[in-house]
XYZ file of C-alpha atoms in Angstrom:
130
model
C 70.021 133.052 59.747
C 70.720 131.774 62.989
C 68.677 128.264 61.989
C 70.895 128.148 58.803
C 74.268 128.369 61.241
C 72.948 125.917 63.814
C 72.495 123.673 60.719
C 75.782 123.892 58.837
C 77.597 123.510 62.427
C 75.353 120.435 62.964
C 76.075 118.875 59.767
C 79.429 119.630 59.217
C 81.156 116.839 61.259
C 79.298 114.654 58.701
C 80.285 116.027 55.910
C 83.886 116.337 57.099
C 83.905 112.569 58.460
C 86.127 110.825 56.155
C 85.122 107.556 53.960
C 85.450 104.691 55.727
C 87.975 101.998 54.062
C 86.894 99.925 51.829
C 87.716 96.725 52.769
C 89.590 94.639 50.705
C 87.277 92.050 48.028
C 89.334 88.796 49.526
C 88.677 89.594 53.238
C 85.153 87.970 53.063
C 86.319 85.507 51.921
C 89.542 84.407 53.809
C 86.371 85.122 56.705
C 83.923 82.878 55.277
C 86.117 79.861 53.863
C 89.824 80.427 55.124
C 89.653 81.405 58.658
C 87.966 78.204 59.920
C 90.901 75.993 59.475
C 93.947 78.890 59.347
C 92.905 81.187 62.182
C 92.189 85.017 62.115
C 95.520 85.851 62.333
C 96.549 83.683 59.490
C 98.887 81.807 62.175
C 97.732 78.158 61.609
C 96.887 75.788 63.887
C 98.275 72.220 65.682
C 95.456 69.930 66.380
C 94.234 67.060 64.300
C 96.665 67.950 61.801
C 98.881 70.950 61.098
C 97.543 73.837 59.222
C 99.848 75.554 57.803
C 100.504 79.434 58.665
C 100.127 82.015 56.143
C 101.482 84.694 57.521
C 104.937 85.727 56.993
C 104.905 82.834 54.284
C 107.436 83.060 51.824
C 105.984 80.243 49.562
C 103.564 83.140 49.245
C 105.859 84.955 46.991
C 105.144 84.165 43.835
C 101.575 83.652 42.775
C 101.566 80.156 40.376
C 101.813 78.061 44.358
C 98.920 79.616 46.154
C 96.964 79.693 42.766
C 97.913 75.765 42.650
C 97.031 74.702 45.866
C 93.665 76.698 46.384
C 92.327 75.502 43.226
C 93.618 71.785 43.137
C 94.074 71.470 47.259
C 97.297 69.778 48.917
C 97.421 67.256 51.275
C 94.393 67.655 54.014
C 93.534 71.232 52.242
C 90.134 70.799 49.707
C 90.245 72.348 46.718
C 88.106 75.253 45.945
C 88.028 75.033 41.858
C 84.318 75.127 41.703
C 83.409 76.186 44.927
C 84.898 78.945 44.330
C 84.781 81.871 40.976
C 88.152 82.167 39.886
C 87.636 86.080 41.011
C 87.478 85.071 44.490
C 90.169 82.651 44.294
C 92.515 85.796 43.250
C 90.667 88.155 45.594
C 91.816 85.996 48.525
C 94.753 85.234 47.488
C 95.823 88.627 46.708
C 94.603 89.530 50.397
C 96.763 86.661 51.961
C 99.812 87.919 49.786
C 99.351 91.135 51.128
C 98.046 91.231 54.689
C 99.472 89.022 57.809
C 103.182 90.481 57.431
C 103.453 89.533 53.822
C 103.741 92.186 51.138
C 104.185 89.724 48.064
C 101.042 91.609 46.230
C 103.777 94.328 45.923
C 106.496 92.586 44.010
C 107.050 89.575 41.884
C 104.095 88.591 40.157
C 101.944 91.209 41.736
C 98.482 91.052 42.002
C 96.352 87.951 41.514
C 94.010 88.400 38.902
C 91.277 85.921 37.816
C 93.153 85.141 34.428
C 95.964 83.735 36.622
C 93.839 81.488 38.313
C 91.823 80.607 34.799
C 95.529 80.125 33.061
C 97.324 78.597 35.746
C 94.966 76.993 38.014
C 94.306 73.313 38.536
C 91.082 71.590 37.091
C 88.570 71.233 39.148
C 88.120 67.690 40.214
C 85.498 64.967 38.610
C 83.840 62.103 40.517
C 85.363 62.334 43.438
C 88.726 62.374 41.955
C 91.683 64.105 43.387
């Protein structure tokens, strides 16, 4: 009996331990491809050309200009149609919209899905084109 005790009061911070967050499916990859050139903290940067800040963006707001610019770039930005899936085009995009002080995943246009990016995207590039 005692060995049965012992055990449950051994075990039971386990078991009680809540589920850690799952993190969100576009936070790898604003890590892996984003971060690089817009910072951790979605801020931007000034150096050998400006990089433009996506938190607290209102350009953010409605989906169609992030879906644009991710998938057919804009100015020193690379498009990522065909780097990319279109899933992880919305997953990241949905994570920007919603995380760094924006909340745009919340209201008009809600969240990016990977038929927004198919249906509204821009074609990936051919032969170096641009």
């Amino acid at each position: 009996m005692r060995i049965l005790i012992l055990s449950l009061l051994i075990a039971a911070p386990a078991i009680a331990a809540p589920k850690p967050a799952v993190p969100h499916p576009g936070a790898e990859v604003y890590q892996n491809v984003c971060q690089a050139c817009h910072m951790a903290n979605a801020m931007g940067a000034v150096g050998a050309g400006r990089i433009t800040a996506l938190a607290r963006n209102p350009n953010l707001q409605y989906p169609e200009y992030p879906i644009s610019v991710v998938t057919g770039g804009k100015g020193a930005m690379p498009w990522f149609r065909g780097q990319l899936t279109d899933q992880e085009i919305a997953d990241v995009i949905d994570y920007v919209r919603g995380n760094f002080g924006n909340r745009y995943n919340k209201g008009p246009g809600g969240k990016v899905t990977a038929a927004m990016v198919a249906e509204s995207g821009v074609a990936a590039p051919t032969r170096g084109e641009r």
